[in-house]
Short mmCIF file of C-alpha atoms and ligand atoms in Angstrom, two decimals:
data_model
loop_
_atom_site.label_atom_id
_atom_site.label_comp_id
_atom_site.label_asym_id
_atom_site.label_seq_id
_atom_site.Cartn_x
_atom_site.Cartn_y
_atom_site.Cartn_z
CA MET A 536 -11.57 -11.62 -60.58
CA SER A 537 -14.42 -11.17 -63.16
CA GLU A 538 -13.65 -11.53 -66.82
CA PRO A 539 -15.22 -9.90 -69.72
CA PRO A 540 -16.79 -12.12 -72.43
CA LEU A 541 -14.41 -12.89 -75.22
CA SER A 542 -15.61 -11.40 -78.35
CA GLU A 543 -13.78 -13.51 -80.84
CA PRO A 544 -12.41 -16.98 -80.80
CA LEU A 545 -9.09 -16.22 -79.00
CA ARG A 546 -6.62 -18.84 -78.27
CA VAL A 547 -4.17 -16.69 -76.52
CA TRP A 548 -4.92 -13.67 -74.48
CA ALA A 549 -3.51 -11.63 -71.69
CA HIS A 550 -6.44 -10.43 -69.32
CA ILE A 551 -5.57 -7.10 -68.03
CA ASP A 552 -7.36 -6.38 -64.54
CA LEU A 553 -7.63 -2.68 -64.18
CA ALA A 554 -9.09 -3.03 -60.69
CA ALA A 555 -5.92 -4.70 -59.60
CA LEU A 556 -3.91 -1.78 -61.22
CA LYS A 557 -5.78 0.75 -59.20
CA HIS A 558 -5.47 -1.23 -56.03
CA ASN A 559 -1.72 -1.45 -56.65
CA LEU A 560 -1.36 2.24 -57.44
CA GLN A 561 -3.37 2.91 -54.16
CA SER A 562 -0.93 0.76 -52.26
CA PHE A 563 1.97 2.74 -53.50
CA LYS A 564 0.43 5.99 -52.77
CA GLN A 565 -0.20 4.94 -49.09
CA GLN A 566 3.59 3.62 -48.88
CA SER A 567 4.88 7.32 -49.23
CA ALA A 568 4.43 10.08 -47.09
CA SER A 569 3.64 12.55 -49.92
CA GLY A 570 1.66 10.20 -51.96
CA ALA A 571 3.49 11.30 -54.96
CA VAL A 572 3.99 8.65 -57.65
CA MET A 573 5.75 8.35 -61.02
CA ALA A 574 4.15 5.43 -62.72
CA VAL A 575 6.69 3.68 -65.06
CA ILE A 576 4.92 2.61 -68.19
CA LYS A 577 7.98 1.95 -70.52
CA ALA A 578 7.94 -0.81 -72.94
CA ASP A 579 4.14 -0.72 -73.68
CA ALA A 580 3.47 -0.48 -69.83
CA TYR A 581 5.51 -3.61 -69.18
CA GLY A 582 3.77 -5.44 -71.96
CA HIS A 583 0.30 -4.73 -70.51
CA GLY A 584 -0.83 -2.38 -73.24
CA LEU A 585 -0.13 1.34 -73.03
CA ALA A 586 -3.45 2.86 -73.74
CA ALA A 587 -5.61 1.08 -71.11
CA VAL A 588 -2.89 1.25 -68.34
CA ALA A 589 -2.23 4.96 -69.01
CA HIS A 590 -5.76 6.14 -69.06
CA CYS A 591 -6.59 4.08 -65.95
CA LEU A 592 -3.69 5.48 -64.16
CA GLU A 593 -4.27 9.08 -65.15
CA SER A 594 -7.88 8.74 -63.91
CA GLN A 595 -6.39 7.91 -60.32
CA GLN A 596 -4.21 11.01 -60.41
CA ILE A 597 -0.58 10.49 -60.54
CA ASP A 598 2.30 13.05 -60.79
CA PHE A 599 4.35 11.60 -63.73
CA PHE A 600 4.41 8.90 -66.32
CA GLY A 601 7.93 7.56 -66.58
CA VAL A 602 9.03 6.40 -70.16
CA ALA A 603 12.23 5.25 -71.65
CA HIS A 604 12.36 7.54 -74.74
CA VAL A 605 10.67 10.10 -77.03
CA ALA A 606 8.71 7.62 -78.99
CA GLU A 607 7.01 6.48 -76.07
CA ALA A 608 6.32 10.06 -74.79
CA GLN A 609 4.89 10.72 -78.24
CA ALA A 610 2.60 7.63 -77.85
CA LEU A 611 1.19 8.98 -74.57
CA THR A 612 0.65 12.48 -76.00
CA LYS A 613 -1.20 10.95 -78.99
CA LEU A 614 -3.46 9.09 -76.45
CA GLY A 615 -4.45 12.53 -75.06
CA ILE A 616 -2.59 11.90 -71.81
CA LYS A 617 -2.33 15.27 -69.79
CA THR A 618 -0.20 13.97 -66.88
CA ARG A 619 3.43 15.07 -66.97
CA ILE A 620 5.86 12.85 -68.96
CA TYR A 621 9.39 12.19 -67.45
CA LEU A 622 12.26 10.46 -69.44
CA LEU A 623 14.10 7.97 -67.48
CA GLY A 624 17.35 7.89 -69.14
CA ALA A 625 19.88 9.86 -71.31
CA THR A 626 18.37 11.40 -74.34
CA LEU A 627 19.88 11.50 -77.95
CA PRO A 628 20.54 14.93 -79.31
CA GLU A 629 18.01 14.40 -82.04
CA GLU A 630 15.35 13.72 -79.46
CA ARG A 631 15.69 16.96 -77.47
CA ALA A 632 13.99 19.59 -79.67
CA GLN A 633 10.67 17.90 -79.21
CA ILE A 634 11.15 17.34 -75.64
CA VAL A 635 11.51 21.09 -75.15
CA GLU A 636 8.53 21.75 -77.52
CA HIS A 637 6.17 19.34 -75.72
CA GLY A 638 7.51 20.33 -72.24
CA TRP A 639 8.32 16.70 -71.30
CA THR A 640 10.86 16.52 -68.29
CA PRO A 641 14.28 14.98 -69.00
CA CYS A 642 16.62 13.73 -66.30
CA ILE A 643 20.02 15.58 -67.11
CA CYS A 644 22.68 12.94 -67.29
CA SER A 645 25.66 15.11 -68.47
CA LEU A 646 26.63 18.57 -68.81
CA ALA A 647 26.47 18.48 -72.46
CA GLU A 648 22.99 17.39 -72.33
CA ALA A 649 22.20 20.25 -70.08
CA GLU A 650 23.77 22.68 -72.31
CA HIS A 651 21.97 21.46 -75.36
CA PHE A 652 18.60 21.61 -73.64
CA ASP A 653 19.28 25.10 -72.53
CA ALA A 654 20.12 26.25 -76.08
CA LEU A 655 17.04 24.56 -77.47
CA ALA A 656 14.88 26.06 -74.90
CA LYS A 657 16.29 29.65 -75.53
CA GLU A 658 15.70 29.06 -79.37
CA GLN A 659 12.02 28.22 -78.56
CA GLY A 660 11.79 31.06 -76.06
CA LYS A 661 11.00 28.71 -73.39
CA GLN A 662 12.05 27.45 -70.04
CA LEU A 663 12.28 23.71 -69.33
CA LYS A 664 11.82 21.96 -66.20
CA VAL A 665 14.51 19.22 -65.70
CA HIS A 666 15.78 16.81 -63.11
CA ILE A 667 19.33 16.22 -62.21
CA ALA A 668 20.58 12.71 -62.32
CA ILE A 669 23.12 11.51 -59.91
CA ASP A 670 24.94 8.31 -60.39
CA THR A 671 25.13 6.59 -57.10
CA GLY A 672 26.14 3.18 -58.46
CA MET A 673 24.00 2.32 -61.55
CA GLY A 674 26.54 3.61 -64.06
CA ARG A 675 23.98 4.43 -66.85
CA GLY A 676 24.42 8.16 -66.56
CA GLY A 677 24.22 11.21 -64.35
CA PHE A 678 26.78 13.18 -62.45
CA LEU A 679 29.16 11.39 -60.03
CA PRO A 680 28.72 12.70 -56.44
CA GLN A 681 32.39 14.00 -56.54
CA GLN A 682 31.71 16.07 -59.64
CA LEU A 683 28.88 18.16 -58.28
CA VAL A 684 30.75 20.99 -56.65
CA GLU A 685 32.65 21.63 -59.91
CA VAL A 686 29.44 21.29 -62.10
CA CYS A 687 26.92 23.19 -60.16
CA PRO A 688 28.00 26.84 -61.33
CA GLN A 689 28.00 25.58 -64.80
CA LEU A 690 24.41 24.21 -64.41
CA GLN A 691 23.33 27.37 -62.77
CA SER A 692 24.59 29.43 -65.70
CA LEU A 693 22.05 27.71 -67.99
CA GLU A 694 19.16 30.17 -67.51
CA ALA A 695 16.52 28.46 -69.51
CA LEU A 696 16.68 25.18 -67.30
CA ILE A 697 14.54 25.02 -64.20
CA TYR A 698 16.00 22.50 -61.77
CA GLU A 699 12.96 20.91 -60.40
CA GLY A 700 14.19 17.65 -59.25
CA VAL A 701 17.09 15.43 -58.38
CA ALA A 702 17.01 11.73 -59.23
CA SER A 703 19.09 8.48 -58.90
CA HIS A 704 18.49 4.72 -59.41
CA PHE A 705 19.05 1.77 -57.43
CA CYS A 706 21.04 -1.03 -59.00
CA ALA A 707 20.78 -3.74 -56.45
CA SER A 708 17.76 -2.95 -54.21
CA ASP A 709 16.49 -6.53 -54.56
CA GLU A 710 20.04 -8.23 -53.87
CA ASP A 711 22.33 -6.05 -51.87
CA GLU A 712 20.88 -4.27 -48.73
CA VAL A 713 24.21 -2.74 -47.78
CA PHE A 714 25.04 -1.25 -51.10
CA THR A 715 21.41 0.02 -51.39
CA HIS A 716 21.93 1.90 -47.90
CA LEU A 717 25.06 3.42 -49.24
CA GLN A 718 23.26 4.67 -52.48
CA ILE A 719 20.60 6.36 -50.19
CA GLU A 720 23.37 8.12 -48.24
CA LEU A 721 25.23 9.16 -51.43
CA PHE A 722 21.95 10.52 -52.77
CA ASN A 723 21.19 12.49 -49.53
CA THR A 724 24.60 14.10 -49.48
CA ALA A 725 24.51 14.98 -53.13
CA VAL A 726 21.00 16.61 -52.65
CA ASP A 727 22.66 18.66 -49.79
CA THR A 728 25.44 19.65 -51.80
CA LEU A 729 23.21 20.69 -54.78
CA LYS A 730 21.01 22.69 -52.53
CA LYS A 731 23.86 24.53 -50.92
CA GLN A 732 25.80 25.13 -54.14
CA MET A 733 22.85 26.11 -55.97
CA ASN A 734 21.27 27.94 -53.37
CA GLN A 735 17.83 26.39 -54.13
CA ASP A 736 15.32 23.69 -53.12
CA PHE A 737 14.15 20.95 -55.23
CA GLU A 738 10.44 20.02 -55.47
CA TYR A 739 11.03 16.42 -56.29
CA LEU A 740 13.57 13.92 -54.92
CA HIS A 741 13.41 10.42 -56.12
CA LEU A 742 15.35 7.33 -56.08
CA ALA A 743 13.19 4.18 -55.50
CA ASN A 744 11.82 1.53 -57.86
CA THR A 745 9.58 -1.19 -56.77
CA ALA A 746 12.07 -2.97 -54.63
CA GLY A 747 13.40 0.20 -53.17
CA ILE A 748 9.74 1.15 -52.21
CA LEU A 749 8.86 -2.15 -50.68
CA ASP A 750 11.99 -2.79 -48.76
CA TYR A 751 13.61 0.51 -47.55
CA ASP A 752 12.45 3.60 -45.73
CA ILE A 753 13.57 6.63 -47.60
CA PRO A 754 12.18 9.54 -45.69
CA SER A 755 14.48 12.06 -47.73
CA CYS A 756 12.52 11.18 -51.00
CA ASN A 757 9.06 12.53 -51.80
CA LEU A 758 8.40 10.86 -55.20
CA SER A 759 8.46 7.04 -55.86
CA ARG A 760 8.87 5.34 -59.26
CA PRO A 761 7.19 1.84 -59.26
CA GLY A 762 7.12 -0.30 -62.27
CA LEU A 763 6.79 -3.86 -61.86
CA GLY A 764 4.99 -3.44 -58.53
CA LEU A 765 2.11 -1.29 -60.25
CA TYR A 766 1.65 -4.52 -62.26
CA GLY A 767 1.10 -6.60 -59.18
CA ILE A 768 4.58 -8.21 -58.84
CA ALA A 769 6.37 -7.91 -55.59
CA VAL A 770 10.19 -7.99 -55.98
CA GLY A 771 12.66 -7.33 -53.35
CA LEU A 772 15.24 -8.87 -50.85
CA PRO A 773 14.77 -12.59 -50.49
CA LYS A 774 14.30 -12.17 -46.81
CA ASN A 775 11.22 -9.87 -47.38
CA ILE A 776 9.70 -11.18 -50.47
CA ASN A 777 6.72 -13.00 -48.78
CA ASN A 778 5.81 -9.85 -46.76
CA SER A 779 4.52 -7.76 -49.79
CA THR A 780 1.47 -9.99 -50.79
CA ASP A 781 -0.69 -6.82 -50.85
CA LEU A 782 -0.17 -6.47 -54.64
CA GLN A 783 -2.57 -8.08 -56.92
CA PRO A 784 -1.37 -9.45 -60.49
CA VAL A 785 -2.65 -7.25 -63.23
CA MET A 786 -1.89 -9.58 -66.13
CA THR A 787 -3.10 -13.16 -66.44
CA LEU A 788 -1.93 -14.98 -69.54
CA LYS A 789 -4.13 -17.57 -70.82
CA SER A 790 -4.75 -20.06 -73.64
CA LYS A 791 -6.88 -23.09 -74.44
CA ILE A 792 -6.65 -26.81 -74.72
CA THR A 793 -7.01 -27.51 -78.40
CA LEU A 794 -6.74 -31.36 -78.24
CA ILE A 795 -6.47 -34.12 -75.72
CA ARG A 796 -5.14 -37.61 -76.38
CA GLU A 797 -4.31 -40.60 -74.39
CA LEU A 798 -0.79 -41.59 -75.39
CA PRO A 799 0.74 -45.00 -74.44
CA LYS A 800 3.88 -45.52 -72.28
CA GLY A 801 7.12 -44.65 -74.47
CA THR A 802 5.64 -42.05 -76.64
CA SER A 803 8.08 -39.21 -77.46
CA LEU A 804 6.85 -35.60 -76.97
CA SER A 805 7.98 -32.38 -79.00
CA TYR A 806 11.15 -31.39 -80.53
CA GLY A 807 14.27 -33.33 -79.82
CA ARG A 808 12.41 -36.09 -78.07
CA ASP A 809 13.37 -34.71 -74.72
CA TYR A 810 10.40 -36.21 -72.95
CA ILE A 811 9.20 -39.86 -73.25
CA THR A 812 6.00 -40.85 -71.51
CA PRO A 813 6.96 -43.10 -68.49
CA HIS A 814 3.35 -44.48 -68.61
CA LYS A 815 0.07 -44.03 -70.26
CA MET A 816 -0.90 -40.37 -69.94
CA GLN A 817 -3.66 -37.85 -70.83
CA VAL A 818 -1.61 -35.31 -72.97
CA ALA A 819 -3.30 -31.93 -73.65
CA THR A 820 -2.11 -29.76 -76.58
CA VAL A 821 -2.29 -26.08 -75.74
CA GLY A 822 -2.44 -23.18 -78.12
CA ILE A 823 0.42 -21.06 -77.03
CA GLY A 824 4.12 -21.03 -77.60
CA TYR A 825 7.14 -18.99 -77.73
CA GLY A 826 5.70 -17.00 -80.75
CA ASP A 827 3.42 -15.49 -78.19
CA GLY A 828 6.10 -14.75 -75.71
CA TYR A 829 5.80 -17.86 -73.54
CA PRO A 830 9.58 -18.47 -72.75
CA ARG A 831 10.99 -21.35 -74.52
CA ALA A 832 13.57 -21.78 -71.65
CA VAL A 833 10.84 -22.44 -69.38
CA ASN A 834 11.15 -26.27 -69.65
CA ASN A 835 14.77 -26.64 -69.79
CA ASN A 836 14.72 -28.40 -66.35
CA GLY A 837 11.44 -29.99 -66.84
CA GLN A 838 9.78 -27.98 -63.87
CA ALA A 839 7.40 -25.85 -65.66
CA GLN A 840 3.69 -26.03 -64.90
CA VAL A 841 0.45 -24.37 -66.00
CA PHE A 842 -2.83 -24.02 -64.15
CA ILE A 843 -5.81 -25.82 -65.66
CA GLU A 844 -9.28 -26.38 -63.95
CA GLY A 845 -8.07 -25.52 -60.57
CA GLN A 846 -4.86 -27.75 -60.75
CA LEU A 847 -1.25 -27.17 -61.48
CA CYS A 848 -0.20 -29.44 -64.50
CA PRO A 849 3.34 -30.27 -65.84
CA VAL A 850 4.66 -29.05 -69.14
CA LEU A 851 6.03 -32.03 -71.18
CA GLY A 852 8.98 -31.52 -73.54
CA ARG A 853 10.02 -28.42 -75.38
CA VAL A 854 7.93 -25.23 -75.89
CA THR A 855 7.25 -24.88 -79.56
CA MET A 856 6.44 -21.74 -81.44
CA ASP A 857 2.70 -22.13 -81.24
CA GLN A 858 1.90 -25.00 -78.94
CA ILE A 859 2.91 -26.70 -75.65
CA LEU A 860 2.11 -30.12 -74.45
CA VAL A 861 0.82 -30.71 -70.81
CA ASP A 862 0.02 -33.76 -68.56
CA VAL A 863 -3.61 -33.66 -67.58
CA SER A 864 -3.89 -37.11 -66.44
CA ALA A 865 -4.78 -35.70 -62.99
CA VAL A 866 -7.48 -33.29 -64.25
CA ALA A 867 -10.64 -35.17 -64.94
CA GLN A 868 -12.49 -31.95 -65.97
CA ALA A 869 -9.89 -31.18 -68.59
CA LYS A 870 -11.31 -30.94 -72.15
CA VAL A 871 -10.85 -29.24 -75.52
CA GLY A 872 -11.48 -25.52 -74.91
CA SER A 873 -10.72 -25.66 -71.07
CA GLN A 874 -8.64 -22.42 -70.28
CA VAL A 875 -5.03 -22.78 -69.27
CA GLU A 876 -3.45 -20.19 -67.29
CA LEU A 877 0.36 -19.59 -68.02
CA PHE A 878 0.78 -17.17 -65.13
CA GLY A 879 -1.25 -14.54 -63.37
CA ALA A 880 -3.93 -14.87 -60.51
CA HIS A 881 -3.25 -18.49 -59.73
CA LEU A 882 0.43 -18.94 -60.83
CA SER A 883 2.99 -16.25 -60.17
CA VAL A 884 5.08 -14.91 -63.19
CA ASN A 885 7.82 -14.90 -60.68
CA LYS A 886 7.68 -18.68 -60.95
CA VAL A 887 7.68 -18.57 -64.70
CA ALA A 888 10.69 -16.28 -64.67
CA GLN A 889 12.52 -18.76 -62.28
CA TRP A 890 11.82 -21.65 -64.48
CA ALA A 891 13.09 -19.82 -67.43
CA GLN A 892 16.09 -18.45 -65.48
CA THR A 893 15.18 -14.92 -66.11
CA ILE A 894 13.36 -12.08 -64.46
CA PRO A 895 9.68 -11.19 -64.37
CA TRP A 896 10.38 -8.01 -66.23
CA GLU A 897 11.66 -9.87 -69.21
CA ILE A 898 8.74 -12.27 -69.20
CA PHE A 899 6.24 -9.37 -69.34
CA THR A 900 8.04 -7.40 -72.11
CA GLN A 901 8.51 -10.51 -74.24
CA ILE A 902 4.74 -11.06 -74.68
CA THR A 903 4.29 -10.65 -78.55
CA PRO A 904 1.62 -8.49 -80.51
CA ARG A 905 -0.11 -11.78 -81.28
CA VAL A 906 -1.56 -11.99 -77.82
CA THR A 907 -4.73 -9.94 -77.50
CA ARG A 908 -4.90 -7.85 -74.37
CA VAL A 909 -8.36 -8.22 -73.06
CA VAL A 910 -9.00 -5.12 -70.68
CA ASN A 911 -11.49 -4.92 -67.80
C1 PLP B 296 12.43 0.93 -65.07
C2 PLP B 296 12.72 1.93 -64.08
C3 PLP B 296 12.08 2.05 -62.89
C4 PLP B 296 10.91 1.01 -62.44
O1 PLP B 296 11.57 -0.24 -62.06
P1 PLP B 296 10.93 -1.40 -61.41
O2 PLP B 296 11.88 -2.29 -60.81
O3 PLP B 296 10.11 -2.13 -62.40
O4 PLP B 296 9.92 -0.78 -60.34
C5 PLP B 296 12.33 3.05 -62.02
N1 PLP B 296 13.28 4.02 -62.23
C6 PLP B 296 14.02 3.89 -63.55
C7 PLP B 296 15.06 4.98 -63.50
C8 PLP B 296 13.71 2.96 -64.38
O5 PLP B 296 14.45 2.84 -65.43
#
């Protein structure tokens, strides 16, 4: 992985590897028969930086960008993005007029939402393409399968809405294989019901997040919605997790050693004196902390490591806001200015998430604005 020269003295930065992003997108395109992809870029592209990620993905041709809400859709539009924008969850009433105005694509999560969109579209003299959300187990919104027969005529009477797609969302595709298969069945049955009751076909049928795409064969769907996987992190059922190594991590979080000291046996390190040196040690101070989004919980059980000069080194004591302490006794080349990888190319963010007892999604989205995104 080649890295761009750093233009200012950075002490914490996230290197964003766009070649890896393109590779991952390609990999998802190849996994689906139709090749159609909705790239999920909510939460500032999972903390990777919206602008660079969106422009890069658009240059590779995708079908939709998936965002959480209107502010994120606005940000994409301001960037000059022309790819269609899809809103992944229920919308607020006050968000809807501009959704219609811009022709963004909502998923319809309730009849009230559908009626409001229809009224707004009529007011603006427009037709709006929408997708129908089916709740197959996530519980965040959409029509329950058993409501469909009743609701179809009502949906059909809304003449300003074009029902372009049907969607649902896995709630346990990386944990519960049996339930996930049930969701696929419920979805397929719901689509059949909608087709029959509404006497139409749907251009887009979509269900799968990253784990869904990697671990399940879903021939009935023709659009996939990868998020985490685009950023290079494989997630899925524990039994498969090691098979999907084709993905390349896009973000590498880095800092530098700011100081190295030899400390005698019995020296206490960091807040609360959790760690006392068991023998003489080379202790490096590194310029990153929870103020940058490196999780404080990471060293609760004393297992956290970072990657320095080709070696994994233990983090010592508690993570502070701006600095951590690391044992570099075994790394002869360690010096002030040595780069420190917190996660990325050599150390998976999945490990960091495990140490912090959380999930990689949360690690990425907690990286704070203080961290410069260095893109190439
Ligand atoms: C966030 C989200 C995704 C992407 O999920 P990953 O697990 O990151 O791939 C897909 N679909 C919906 C509806 C989402 O909210």
